[in-house]
Amino acid sequence: MEAGLVELVDLFEYKVADLLEGRPPKGGRSSVIRLRQILLQSNLPPTLARRFRQIDAEYRSLRGQPEESPLAHEPDLDGIVVDDELGHEAPEQAVLEQFAEAVYWQRTAREIARQMRHFTTGKREALRLTYALLQNLESYAATPHFAQDYNLSRLEVSHPIPAYSDPLVRLEDTEVGRNLILEFVREAYTLSERLQLPSEETLPYLRRFVRRVIDQGLALRYSGGKGISQEVLRRSLEEARRHNLTATQIRALEQRLREQSLEDRRLAMVMEQDRQAFAAAAERLLELVKKLLPHPKGDAQLPHLPAQIWLGLDPRLNLSAIPDDPAGLTVRLMPGSFKAWGTEFTVTQAASEFSLVVGGSEYPLSEAEPLAVPWGGFELWAIRRGQYAHLRLETRGEALLSTLLAEGRVLAYLLRPDRSFAYLRLLRAFSARLKGPITYHDFTPDKATRYQEASPEALQDFARKGLEVVRARLERSGEWRPLLLEVGEALGLAEEAGLMGQELEDWLSQRSDSQTQTHSLGSTTLSDGPSSLKVGSIVLSLRQEGDAVYVSAPGVAARRLSDLLVWHLPEGSAVLAREGPCVAHTFVAFGDGV
C-alpha cells in the first residue's frame, strides 16, 4: 500500500469531517477540491480505493451529487480551475519528507541488524525486557491515564518479563529480536507526540518506564519471594505447642517453615541478580535507542535529501539537470532514461508497476521493500512512494569492514601493554583535557594496574568506549593537535603523542568508500567448518557456532569476535573485523613505531 496516498486519504477524511460538522476546513473548501482531484487521478490500491469511495460519497452528499464510483470513469472536472503550482506543491513536498523518513528507517533497521549480535548472547535479557516493555506500553496506552501520566504514578505493570525458556517468545530467532527492537524504536519515535512531551523528554520518560517494568515485572515473576521472618516462625511454633502437637510434628513444622524461608530468600537473591542483569541490559538498549533516535530525541540526524525532483510537477521543486555525483536523487516515475553516478538508468512501466533497469539488469520497484543493488563499495538504494522513487548510494558491508579496520588500528595502539599502557593512558588524559584543565597525576603508570588485571575483552570494550567519546569531542573541537602534544609532554609521552595524533587523524579522515590505511589486508568468508588465517606470525582459527564466531590460537583461550577483535602479539597486533559471514584482517606492526 502506498504510504503517501494513505496520508492523503487521511487528510481528505479530516477535511470532509470538518465539512460534515459545519466547520470550514483548513485551507478552505478549495483545498478539499484540489485534494480530491489528486486522489481521483491516483492509482489507489483496492483497499484504499474502497475507503476513499466511502469518504467521497459523504463529500458528494454535501454537494447534492448522485451516488457513483469516482474511480469507475474519468471525472468531470472541467468546471474546476486549479492552479498547477498550488495543486502539486504540497504533495511533492510531502513526498520528499516521506523519503527522508523512509531513508532514516531503512538505515535504522540496518543498524539494528548490525547490533543484533550484541543482544542475542547469554540469556537475552535485553530482548526479553524489550518484549515486556512493548506489552506494557501497549496496555498502558489503552488506559485514560496514559496521555497525562508523565511520571508514571498510575502505571501498573501487567505483563511480566518473560522467562528465558518461555516457549511463546522465540527470542532465539534473530529476525524476531530485530523486529522487537525496531518496534520499540518506532514506539519511542512517536512517544513525545502521543504524550505531548518535549522531544528532549523522550529518553527520561523511557528510563522511568523501564525501571518500573523491571521492578514490577520481576515482582510478578517472583511473587511470594519475601522470606519468612523469625517472628512468624516463633509464633507458629508457639501455636503448635499450645495445641499440644507432638515433638515430631513440631519438628516437622519447624523444618517445613525453615525450608520455605530458605526458598523465599533464595528467590529474593535470584530476583536481585535478575534485577541487576536487566538493569545492565536496559542501559545497552537505551544507549542504542539514543543512538538511533533523531535529534533532539536522541543523537541521530534525519537524512538530508536534495529538495528537488527530476521530472517534478511543481516548478519550484523541479530538478532541471542531474548532477554527476548527487547525494541522492528523487525522480517522478515515468518511462524513460536518465544518467547519474556515471551510469545510465532506465525506468520501465507495465500497468501500475515500475521497474528500474541498471547495468543490464531489471529490478522491480516495490513499496513494500526498498531495492538494494551492490554498487562497488556501496549499495544502490531505490525507495518507491507512489509515482516517485528516491535513489541513493549507501555504504555496503565491505566498506563497513574498512571502517572497522581503521578503528581497530587505533585500538591496536591503545591496547599495547608496554610502558604501563602508555597509549591508553595518553588517550584517557587527552579525552579529559578536551573538556578542560586536568590533574595529570590521575594518569600516571601506577594507575594502569587495573588495565593489566582486566580480561582482553573487557579492556577492549573499555578502550572502544573511550575512543568513541574522544571522537565525539574531536568532532566538536577545532584544532586539537596542540592539546594532545601538551598532554604527551606532561605525561612524558611526547613521541607517543605525535604518533597517536597521526593515527587519530587517519582514523577521523578515513572514508568508508576508501581503502583502509593498513598493511597485509586480507579477508575470508566463514563456512560451516573451522577456518584459519595467518596474521603476522600467528595462525588464528575461526569457528562459528550459531551467530557467534570464536577465534583461537594454539595454547590460548578462544575469544569471541563480535564485530572487531584486536589480538595482541609481541611484535604487533592482529586486527579482525567482521560483518556477517565476511571477516577482514590486517596486522599492525610496532617495530618501526614508538
Coordinates of C-alpha atoms in Angstrom, one line a residue:
M1 CA 0.0 0.0 0.0
E2 CA 1.3 3.4 -0.9
A3 CA 2.3 5.3 2.3
G4 CA 1.9 8.8 0.7
L5 CA -1.6 8.0 -0.6
V6 CA -2.6 6.7 2.8
E7 CA -1.8 10.1 4.4
L8 CA -3.6 12.0 1.6
V9 CA -6.7 9.9 2.1
D10 CA -6.4 10.5 5.9
L11 CA -6.2 14.3 5.2
F12 CA -9.2 14.1 2.8
E13 CA -11.2 12.3 5.6
Y14 CA -10.4 15.0 8.1
K15 CA -11.4 17.8 5.8
V16 CA -14.7 16.1 4.9
A17 CA -15.4 15.5 8.6
D18 CA -15.0 19.3 9.2
L19 CA -17.4 20.0 6.4
L20 CA -20.0 17.5 7.8
E21 CA -19.8 19.2 11.2
G22 CA -20.2 22.6 9.7
R23 CA -16.6 23.8 10.3
P24 CA -14.5 25.4 7.5
P25 CA -11.6 23.0 6.7
K26 CA -8.1 24.3 7.0
G27 CA -7.1 25.8 3.6
G28 CA -10.7 26.4 2.7
R29 CA -13.1 24.4 0.5
S30 CA -10.8 24.8 -2.5
S31 CA -8.2 22.7 -0.7
V32 CA -10.7 19.9 -0.4
I33 CA -11.4 20.1 -4.2
R34 CA -7.7 20.1 -5.0
L35 CA -7.0 17.2 -2.7
R36 CA -10.0 15.2 -4.2
Q37 CA -8.7 15.8 -7.7
I38 CA -5.3 14.4 -6.8
L39 CA -6.8 11.3 -5.3
L40 CA -9.1 10.8 -8.2
Q41 CA -6.1 10.8 -10.6
S42 CA -4.1 8.5 -8.4
N43 CA -3.8 4.7 -8.8
L44 CA -5.2 3.7 -5.4
P45 CA -4.8 0.1 -4.2
P46 CA -8.2 -1.7 -3.8
T47 CA -8.4 -1.4 0.0
L48 CA -7.6 2.3 -0.1
A49 CA -9.8 2.9 -3.1
R50 CA -12.8 1.4 -1.2
R51 CA -12.1 3.7 1.8
F52 CA -11.8 6.7 -0.5
R53 CA -15.1 5.9 -2.2
Q54 CA -16.9 5.8 1.2
I55 CA -15.4 9.2 2.2
D56 CA -16.1 10.7 -1.2
A57 CA -19.8 9.5 -1.0
E58 CA -20.1 11.6 2.1
Y59 CA -18.5 14.6 0.4
R60 CA -20.8 14.3 -2.6
S61 CA -23.8 14.2 -0.4
L62 CA -22.9 17.7 0.8
R63 CA -22.9 18.8 -2.8
G64 CA -26.1 17.0 -3.7
Q65 CA -24.4 14.8 -6.3
P66 CA -25.8 11.3 -7.1
E67 CA -24.0 8.3 -5.6
E68 CA -21.4 6.9 -8.1
S69 CA -18.0 5.4 -8.1
P70 CA -15.4 8.2 -8.7
L71 CA -12.8 5.7 -9.8
A72 CA -15.0 3.9 -12.4
H73 CA -14.7 6.6 -15.0
E74 CA -13.0 9.9 -15.8
P75 CA -14.5 12.6 -13.5
D76 CA -15.9 15.7 -14.9
L77 CA -13.6 18.5 -13.6
D78 CA -14.0 21.0 -16.4
G79 CA -15.6 23.4 -14.1
I80 CA -12.8 23.4 -11.6
V81 CA -10.0 25.8 -12.1
V82 CA -6.8 24.6 -10.3
D83 CA -3.5 26.4 -10.0
D84 CA -1.0 23.7 -11.0
E85 CA 1.7 25.1 -8.7
L86 CA -0.6 25.1 -5.7
G87 CA -2.1 21.8 -6.6
H88 CA 1.2 19.9 -6.6
E89 CA 3.4 21.8 -4.3
A90 CA 2.1 20.2 -1.1
P91 CA 2.0 16.6 -2.4
E92 CA 5.6 16.7 -3.8
Q93 CA 7.0 18.4 -0.8
A94 CA 5.3 15.7 1.3
V95 CA 6.8 13.0 -0.9
L96 CA 10.3 14.4 -0.2
E97 CA 9.6 14.3 3.6
Q98 CA 8.4 10.8 3.3
F99 CA 11.6 9.8 1.5
A100 CA 13.7 11.4 4.2
E101 CA 11.8 9.4 6.8
A102 CA 12.0 6.2 4.7
V103 CA 15.8 6.5 4.4
Y104 CA 16.0 7.1 8.1
W105 CA 14.0 3.9 8.9
Q106 CA 15.9 1.9 6.4
R107 CA 19.2 2.9 8.0
T108 CA 17.8 2.3 11.4
A109 CA 16.7 -1.2 10.5
R110 CA 20.2 -1.9 9.1
E111 CA 21.9 -0.6 12.1
I112 CA 19.7 -2.7 14.4
A113 CA 20.5 -5.8 12.3
R114 CA 24.2 -5.0 12.7
Q115 CA 23.9 -4.6 16.5
M116 CA 21.8 -7.8 17.0
R117 CA 24.9 -9.9 17.8
H118 CA 25.2 -7.9 21.0
F119 CA 21.7 -8.8 22.0
T120 CA 21.5 -12.5 21.2
T121 CA 24.1 -13.7 23.7
G122 CA 23.6 -15.2 27.2
K123 CA 20.1 -15.1 28.5
R124 CA 19.0 -12.4 26.1
E125 CA 17.9 -10.1 28.9
A126 CA 17.7 -7.0 26.6
L127 CA 15.3 -8.8 24.2
R128 CA 13.2 -10.2 27.0
L129 CA 13.0 -6.7 28.5
T130 CA 12.0 -5.2 25.2
Y131 CA 9.2 -7.7 24.8
A132 CA 7.8 -6.8 28.3
L133 CA 8.2 -3.0 27.6
L134 CA 6.2 -3.3 24.4
Q135 CA 3.5 -5.3 26.0
N136 CA 3.1 -2.9 28.9
L137 CA 3.4 0.2 26.8
E138 CA 0.6 -1.1 24.6
S139 CA -1.6 -1.9 27.6
Y140 CA -1.0 1.4 29.4
A141 CA -1.5 3.4 26.2
A142 CA -5.1 2.0 26.1
T143 CA -5.9 3.5 29.5
P144 CA -7.3 7.0 30.0
H145 CA -4.3 7.9 32.3
F146 CA -1.6 7.4 29.7
A147 CA -1.7 10.8 28.0
Q148 CA -1.3 12.8 31.3
D149 CA 0.7 10.5 33.5
Y150 CA 4.2 11.7 32.6
N151 CA 5.6 10.5 36.0
L152 CA 4.0 7.1 35.6
S153 CA 2.4 7.3 39.0
R154 CA -0.6 5.3 37.8
L155 CA 1.3 2.7 35.8
E156 CA 0.5 -0.8 36.9
V157 CA 2.8 -3.4 35.2
S158 CA 0.5 -6.2 34.0
H159 CA 2.9 -8.2 31.8
P160 CA 6.0 -9.8 33.5
I161 CA 9.4 -10.1 31.9
P162 CA 9.2 -13.5 30.1
A163 CA 11.5 -16.3 31.3
Y164 CA 14.4 -17.3 29.2
S165 CA 12.8 -20.6 28.3
D166 CA 9.3 -19.2 27.6
P167 CA 8.1 -21.1 24.6
L168 CA 5.8 -18.3 23.5
V169 CA 8.6 -15.9 23.0
R170 CA 11.0 -17.1 20.2
L171 CA 13.9 -14.8 21.1
E172 CA 16.5 -17.3 19.7
D173 CA 15.3 -16.2 16.3
T174 CA 17.4 -13.2 15.3
E175 CA 14.7 -11.8 13.0
V176 CA 12.2 -11.8 15.8
G177 CA 14.7 -10.0 18.0
R178 CA 15.5 -7.4 15.3
N179 CA 11.8 -6.7 14.8
L180 CA 11.3 -6.3 18.6
I181 CA 13.9 -3.7 18.9
L182 CA 12.8 -1.9 15.7
E183 CA 9.2 -1.8 17.0
F184 CA 10.5 -0.4 20.3
V185 CA 12.4 2.4 18.5
R186 CA 9.3 3.2 16.5
E187 CA 7.3 3.5 19.7
A188 CA 10.0 5.8 21.1
Y189 CA 10.0 7.8 17.9
T190 CA 6.3 8.8 18.3
L191 CA 6.2 8.9 22.1
S192 CA 6.6 12.6 22.6
E193 CA 3.8 13.4 20.2
R194 CA 1.4 10.9 21.8
L195 CA 2.2 12.3 25.2
Q196 CA 2.6 15.9 24.1
L197 CA 6.0 15.9 25.8
P198 CA 9.0 18.0 24.7
S199 CA 11.2 15.8 22.4
E200 CA 14.1 16.1 24.9
E201 CA 12.0 14.2 27.5
T202 CA 11.6 11.0 25.4
L203 CA 14.6 9.2 26.9
P204 CA 14.0 10.3 30.5
Y205 CA 10.4 9.0 30.2
L206 CA 11.6 5.7 28.8
R207 CA 14.1 5.3 31.6
R208 CA 11.3 5.8 34.1
F209 CA 9.2 3.3 32.2
V210 CA 12.0 0.7 32.0
R211 CA 12.7 1.0 35.8
R212 CA 9.0 0.4 36.6
V213 CA 8.8 -2.6 34.3
I214 CA 12.0 -4.2 35.7
D215 CA 10.9 -3.7 39.3
Q216 CA 7.2 -4.7 39.0
G217 CA 7.8 -7.2 36.2
L218 CA 10.3 -9.2 38.2
A219 CA 8.0 -9.0 41.2
L220 CA 5.2 -10.6 39.1
R221 CA 7.5 -13.4 38.2
Y222 CA 8.8 -14.0 41.7
S223 CA 5.7 -13.2 43.6
G224 CA 5.9 -14.6 47.1
G225 CA 9.6 -14.2 47.2
K226 CA 9.8 -12.5 50.6
G227 CA 11.4 -14.5 53.3
I228 CA 9.5 -15.6 56.4
S229 CA 10.7 -13.6 59.5
Q230 CA 12.0 -15.2 62.7
E231 CA 9.0 -13.7 64.5
V232 CA 6.5 -15.5 62.3
L233 CA 8.4 -18.7 62.7
R234 CA 8.5 -18.3 66.6
R235 CA 4.7 -17.6 66.7
S236 CA 3.9 -20.6 64.5
L237 CA 5.9 -22.9 66.8
E238 CA 4.3 -21.4 69.9
E239 CA 0.9 -22.0 68.4
A240 CA 1.8 -25.6 67.7
R241 CA 2.9 -26.2 71.3
R242 CA -0.3 -24.6 72.5
H243 CA -2.3 -27.2 70.6
N244 CA -0.3 -29.9 72.2
L245 CA 1.2 -31.2 69.0
T246 CA 3.8 -33.9 69.4
A247 CA 7.5 -33.2 69.3
T248 CA 7.8 -34.9 65.9
Q249 CA 5.0 -32.8 64.5
I250 CA 6.6 -29.6 65.8
R251 CA 10.0 -30.6 64.4
A252 CA 8.3 -31.3 61.0
L253 CA 6.5 -27.9 61.1
E254 CA 9.7 -26.2 62.0
Q255 CA 11.6 -27.9 59.2
R256 CA 8.9 -27.1 56.7
L257 CA 8.9 -23.4 57.7
R258 CA 12.7 -23.2 57.6
E259 CA 12.7 -24.7 54.1
Q260 CA 10.1 -22.3 52.9
S261 CA 12.1 -19.4 54.5
L262 CA 15.3 -20.6 52.7
E263 CA 13.4 -20.9 49.4
D264 CA 12.0 -17.4 49.7
R265 CA 15.4 -16.0 50.5
R266 CA 16.8 -17.8 47.5
L267 CA 14.2 -16.4 45.2
A268 CA 14.9 -12.9 46.6
M269 CA 18.6 -13.3 45.8
V270 CA 17.7 -14.6 42.3
M271 CA 15.4 -11.7 41.8
E272 CA 18.1 -9.2 42.8
Q273 CA 20.6 -10.9 40.4
D274 CA 18.0 -10.6 37.7
R275 CA 17.3 -7.0 38.5
Q276 CA 21.0 -6.2 38.1
A277 CA 21.2 -8.1 34.9
F278 CA 18.1 -6.4 33.4
A279 CA 19.3 -3.0 34.6
A280 CA 22.6 -3.6 32.7
A281 CA 20.6 -4.8 29.6
A282 CA 18.4 -1.7 29.9
E283 CA 21.4 0.5 29.7
R284 CA 22.5 -1.2 26.5
L285 CA 19.1 -1.0 25.0
L286 CA 18.6 2.7 25.9
E287 CA 22.1 3.5 24.6
L288 CA 21.1 2.0 21.2
V289 CA 17.8 3.8 21.2
K290 CA 19.5 7.1 22.0
K291 CA 22.0 6.5 19.2
L292 CA 19.1 5.8 16.7
L293 CA 16.5 8.4 17.6
P294 CA 16.9 11.7 15.7
H295 CA 17.9 14.9 17.5
P296 CA 16.6 16.2 19.8
K297 CA 15.1 12.9 20.9
G298 CA 18.4 11.2 20.5
D299 CA 21.8 11.6 18.8
A300 CA 21.0 10.7 15.2
Q301 CA 20.3 13.1 12.4
L302 CA 17.5 12.7 9.9
P303 CA 18.9 12.3 6.4
H304 CA 19.2 15.5 4.3
L305 CA 17.7 14.9 0.9
P306 CA 18.1 17.3 -2.1
A307 CA 14.9 19.3 -2.2
Q308 CA 14.3 18.8 -5.9
I309 CA 12.6 16.2 -8.1
W310 CA 13.7 15.1 -11.5
L311 CA 10.6 15.5 -13.8
G312 CA 8.8 17.0 -10.8
L313 CA 5.4 18.7 -11.4
D314 CA 6.0 21.6 -9.1
P315 CA 8.2 24.2 -10.9
R316 CA 9.8 25.2 -7.7
L317 CA 10.9 21.6 -6.9
N318 CA 11.6 20.5 -10.4
L319 CA 15.3 19.5 -11.0
S320 CA 16.4 20.9 -14.3
A321 CA 19.7 18.8 -14.6
I322 CA 21.0 15.8 -12.7
P323 CA 24.4 16.4 -11.0
D324 CA 27.2 14.0 -11.9
D325 CA 27.5 12.7 -8.3
P326 CA 24.3 13.6 -6.4
A327 CA 23.9 13.0 -2.7
G328 CA 20.5 11.5 -3.6
L329 CA 18.1 11.6 -6.5
T330 CA 14.3 11.8 -6.3
V331 CA 12.6 11.1 -9.6
R332 CA 9.0 11.1 -10.8
L333 CA 8.5 7.7 -12.3
M334 CA 7.7 7.6 -16.0
P335 CA 9.2 5.6 -18.8
G336 CA 12.5 7.0 -20.0
S337 CA 16.2 7.1 -19.2
F338 CA 18.5 9.4 -17.2
K339 CA 22.1 9.4 -16.1
A340 CA 23.5 9.6 -12.5
W341 CA 26.7 8.5 -10.8
G342 CA 28.2 7.9 -14.3
T343 CA 25.6 5.2 -15.1
E344 CA 22.6 5.0 -17.3
F345 CA 19.2 4.3 -15.6
T346 CA 16.0 3.3 -17.4
V347 CA 12.5 3.3 -16.0
T348 CA 10.0 0.9 -17.5
Q349 CA 6.3 0.6 -16.7
A350 CA 3.8 -2.2 -17.0
A351 CA 0.3 -1.1 -15.9
S352 CA 0.8 0.4 -12.4
E353 CA 4.2 -1.4 -11.8
F354 CA 7.5 0.3 -12.4
S355 CA 11.0 -1.3 -12.9
L356 CA 14.5 0.1 -12.9
V357 CA 17.0 -1.1 -15.4
V358 CA 20.6 -0.6 -14.5
G359 CA 23.8 -2.4 -15.5
G360 CA 21.8 -4.6 -17.9
S361 CA 19.6 -5.9 -15.1
E362 CA 15.9 -5.1 -14.4
Y363 CA 14.7 -4.6 -10.9
P364 CA 11.0 -4.2 -9.9
L365 CA 10.4 -1.1 -7.7
S366 CA 8.2 -2.2 -4.8
E367 CA 6.8 0.0 -2.0
A368 CA 6.9 -2.9 0.4
E369 CA 10.7 -3.5 0.2
P370 CA 13.4 -1.0 -0.9
L371 CA 15.7 -2.1 -3.7
A372 CA 19.3 -2.6 -2.7
V373 CA 21.8 -3.4 -5.5
P374 CA 25.6 -3.9 -5.0
W375 CA 27.5 -0.9 -6.3
G376 CA 31.2 -1.3 -5.7
G377 CA 31.8 -0.3 -2.1
F378 CA 28.2 0.9 -1.9
E379 CA 24.7 -0.3 -2.3
L380 CA 22.3 1.5 -4.6
W381 CA 19.0 2.0 -2.8
A382 CA 15.8 2.7 -4.6
I383 CA 12.8 3.6 -2.4
R384 CA 9.4 4.0 -4.1
R385 CA 6.4 6.0 -2.9
G386 CA 3.5 6.0 -5.4
Q387 CA 4.6 7.8 -8.6
Y388 CA 8.0 8.7 -7.2
A389 CA 11.3 7.0 -6.3
H390 CA 14.3 8.1 -4.4
L391 CA 17.8 6.7 -5.4
R392 CA 20.9 7.0 -3.3
L393 CA 24.2 5.2 -2.6
E394 CA 24.7 3.7 0.9
T395 CA 27.7 2.1 2.4
R396 CA 28.0 -1.7 1.9
G397 CA 29.2 -4.2 4.4
E398 CA 32.7 -4.3 2.8
A399 CA 33.1 -0.6 3.3
L400 CA 31.9 -1.1 6.9
L401 CA 34.7 -3.6 7.3
S402 CA 37.2 -1.0 6.1
T403 CA 35.8 1.5 8.7
L404 CA 36.1 -1.1 11.5
L405 CA 39.7 -2.0 10.5
A406 CA 40.6 1.7 10.6
E407 CA 39.2 1.8 14.2
G408 CA 41.0 -1.4 15.0
R409 CA 44.3 0.1 14.0
V410 CA 43.9 2.8 16.7
L411 CA 42.8 0.2 19.2
A412 CA 45.9 -1.8 18.5
Y413 CA 48.0 1.0 19.9
L414 CA 45.7 1.7 22.8
L415 CA 45.9 -2.0 23.9
R416 CA 49.7 -2.2 23.8
P417 CA 50.7 -3.1 27.4
D418 CA 54.3 -1.7 27.2
R419 CA 55.1 1.3 29.3
S420 CA 52.1 0.7 31.5
F421 CA 49.6 1.0 28.6
A422 CA 51.1 4.3 27.6
Y423 CA 48.7 5.0 24.7
L424 CA 45.6 4.2 26.7
R425 CA 46.7 6.5 29.5
L426 CA 47.5 9.1 26.9
L427 CA 44.1 8.8 25.3
R428 CA 42.2 9.0 28.6
A429 CA 44.2 12.1 29.7
F430 CA 43.6 13.7 26.3
S431 CA 39.9 12.9 26.5
A432 CA 39.7 14.6 29.9
R433 CA 41.8 17.6 28.6
L434 CA 39.4 18.2 25.8
K435 CA 36.8 19.1 28.5
G436 CA 39.1 21.4 30.4
P437 CA 42.2 21.6 32.7
I438 CA 43.1 18.3 34.4
T439 CA 45.3 16.8 37.1
Y440 CA 47.9 14.5 35.3
H441 CA 48.5 12.6 38.5
D442 CA 45.4 10.6 37.6
F443 CA 47.1 9.2 34.5
T444 CA 50.5 8.1 35.8
P445 CA 51.8 4.5 35.3
D446 CA 50.8 3.3 38.8
K447 CA 47.1 4.0 37.8
A448 CA 47.4 1.4 35.0
T449 CA 47.4 -1.7 37.2
R450 CA 43.7 -2.2 36.6
Y451 CA 44.3 -2.5 32.9
Q452 CA 46.7 -5.3 33.5
E453 CA 44.1 -7.1 35.6
A454 CA 41.3 -6.8 33.2
S455 CA 40.4 -9.5 30.7
P456 CA 41.2 -8.8 27.0
E457 CA 37.5 -8.5 26.2
A458 CA 36.8 -6.0 29.0
L459 CA 39.9 -4.0 28.2
Q460 CA 39.0 -3.8 24.5
D461 CA 35.4 -2.7 25.3
F462 CA 36.7 0.0 27.7
A463 CA 39.2 1.3 25.0
R464 CA 36.5 1.4 22.3
K465 CA 34.1 3.3 24.5
G466 CA 36.9 5.8 25.4
L467 CA 37.8 6.1 21.7
E468 CA 34.2 6.8 20.8
V469 CA 34.0 9.6 23.4
V470 CA 37.2 11.1 22.1
R471 CA 35.8 11.0 18.5
A472 CA 32.6 12.8 19.5
R473 CA 34.7 15.5 21.3
L474 CA 37.1 15.9 18.4
E475 CA 34.2 16.4 16.0
R476 CA 33.1 19.4 18.2
S477 CA 36.6 20.8 18.6
G478 CA 38.7 22.9 16.3
E479 CA 42.5 22.5 16.5
W480 CA 43.1 19.6 18.9
R481 CA 46.7 18.6 18.0
P482 CA 48.3 21.2 20.3
L483 CA 46.3 19.8 23.3
L484 CA 47.3 16.3 22.5
L485 CA 51.0 17.3 22.4
E486 CA 50.6 19.2 25.6
V487 CA 49.2 16.1 27.3
G488 CA 52.0 14.0 25.9
E489 CA 54.7 16.4 27.2
A490 CA 53.0 16.4 30.7
L491 CA 53.0 12.6 30.8
G492 CA 56.5 12.1 29.4
L493 CA 54.9 10.6 26.3
A494 CA 55.7 13.2 23.6
E495 CA 56.7 10.7 20.9
E496 CA 53.6 8.6 21.6
A497 CA 51.5 11.7 21.4
G498 CA 52.9 12.5 17.9
L499 CA 52.2 9.0 16.6
M500 CA 48.8 8.9 18.3
G501 CA 47.9 12.2 16.7
Q502 CA 48.7 10.9 13.2
E503 CA 46.7 7.7 13.9
L504 CA 43.7 9.7 15.1
E505 CA 43.9 12.0 12.0
D506 CA 44.0 9.0 9.7
W507 CA 41.0 7.4 11.5
L508 CA 38.9 10.6 11.5
S509 CA 39.6 11.3 7.9
Q510 CA 39.0 7.7 6.8
R511 CA 36.2 7.4 4.3
S512 CA 34.0 4.3 4.2
D513 CA 34.5 4.0 0.4
S514 CA 38.3 4.2 0.6
Q515 CA 40.9 1.6 1.2
T516 CA 41.9 1.5 4.9
Q517 CA 45.5 2.6 5.6
T518 CA 46.6 -0.8 6.8
H519 CA 49.2 -3.4 5.9
S520 CA 48.7 -7.0 4.9
L521 CA 45.0 -6.5 4.4
G522 CA 43.1 -9.8 3.8
S523 CA 39.7 -11.4 4.1
T524 CA 38.0 -14.7 4.4
T525 CA 34.4 -16.0 4.4
L526 CA 33.1 -18.1 7.2
S527 CA 31.8 -21.6 6.4
D528 CA 30.2 -24.4 8.4
G529 CA 33.5 -25.8 9.3
P530 CA 36.5 -24.3 11.1
S531 CA 38.8 -22.0 9.0
S532 CA 42.1 -20.4 9.7
L533 CA 44.0 -17.3 8.6
K534 CA 47.6 -16.2 9.1
V535 CA 48.1 -12.7 10.5
G536 CA 51.6 -11.6 11.3
S537 CA 53.5 -14.6 12.9
I538 CA 50.4 -16.4 14.1
V539 CA 47.8 -18.6 12.6
L540 CA 44.3 -17.9 14.1
S541 CA 41.5 -20.5 13.9
L542 CA 37.9 -19.3 13.4
R543 CA 34.9 -21.4 14.5
Q544 CA 31.3 -20.4 14.0
E545 CA 28.7 -21.6 16.5
G546 CA 25.2 -20.2 15.5
D547 CA 25.6 -16.4 15.3
A548 CA 28.8 -16.4 17.4
V549 CA 32.3 -16.6 16.0
Y550 CA 35.2 -17.7 18.2
V551 CA 38.9 -17.0 17.4
S552 CA 41.6 -19.1 19.0
A553 CA 45.3 -19.9 18.7
P554 CA 47.5 -22.8 20.0
G555 CA 47.7 -22.6 23.7
V556 CA 45.5 -19.5 24.0
A557 CA 41.9 -19.5 25.1
A558 CA 39.3 -18.7 22.5
R559 CA 37.9 -15.2 22.2
R560 CA 34.6 -14.1 20.7
L561 CA 34.6 -12.0 17.6
S562 CA 31.6 -9.7 17.5
D563 CA 32.4 -7.0 15.0
L564 CA 36.0 -6.1 16.0
L565 CA 38.8 -8.0 17.7
V566 CA 42.4 -7.0 18.5
W567 CA 44.8 -9.9 19.2
H568 CA 48.0 -8.7 20.8
L569 CA 51.4 -10.3 19.8
P570 CA 54.9 -9.3 20.9
E571 CA 55.7 -7.8 17.5
G572 CA 52.4 -6.1 16.9
S573 CA 48.6 -6.7 16.9
A574 CA 46.3 -8.7 14.6
V575 CA 43.1 -6.8 13.9
L576 CA 40.0 -8.7 12.8
A577 CA 36.7 -7.1 11.6
R578 CA 33.5 -9.0 11.0
E579 CA 30.4 -8.1 9.0
G580 CA 28.0 -11.1 8.6
P581 CA 30.0 -14.1 7.2
C582 CA 32.9 -11.9 6.0
V583 CA 36.0 -11.4 8.2
A584 CA 38.7 -9.0 7.2
H585 CA 42.0 -8.8 8.9
T586 CA 45.2 -6.7 9.0
F587 CA 48.4 -6.7 11.0
V588 CA 49.7 -3.6 12.8
A589 CA 53.4 -3.9 13.4
F590 CA 55.0 -1.9 16.2
G591 CA 58.6 -2.4 15.3
D592 CA 59.0 0.8 13.3
G593 CA 56.9 3.0 15.6
V594 CA 57.1 4.1 19.2

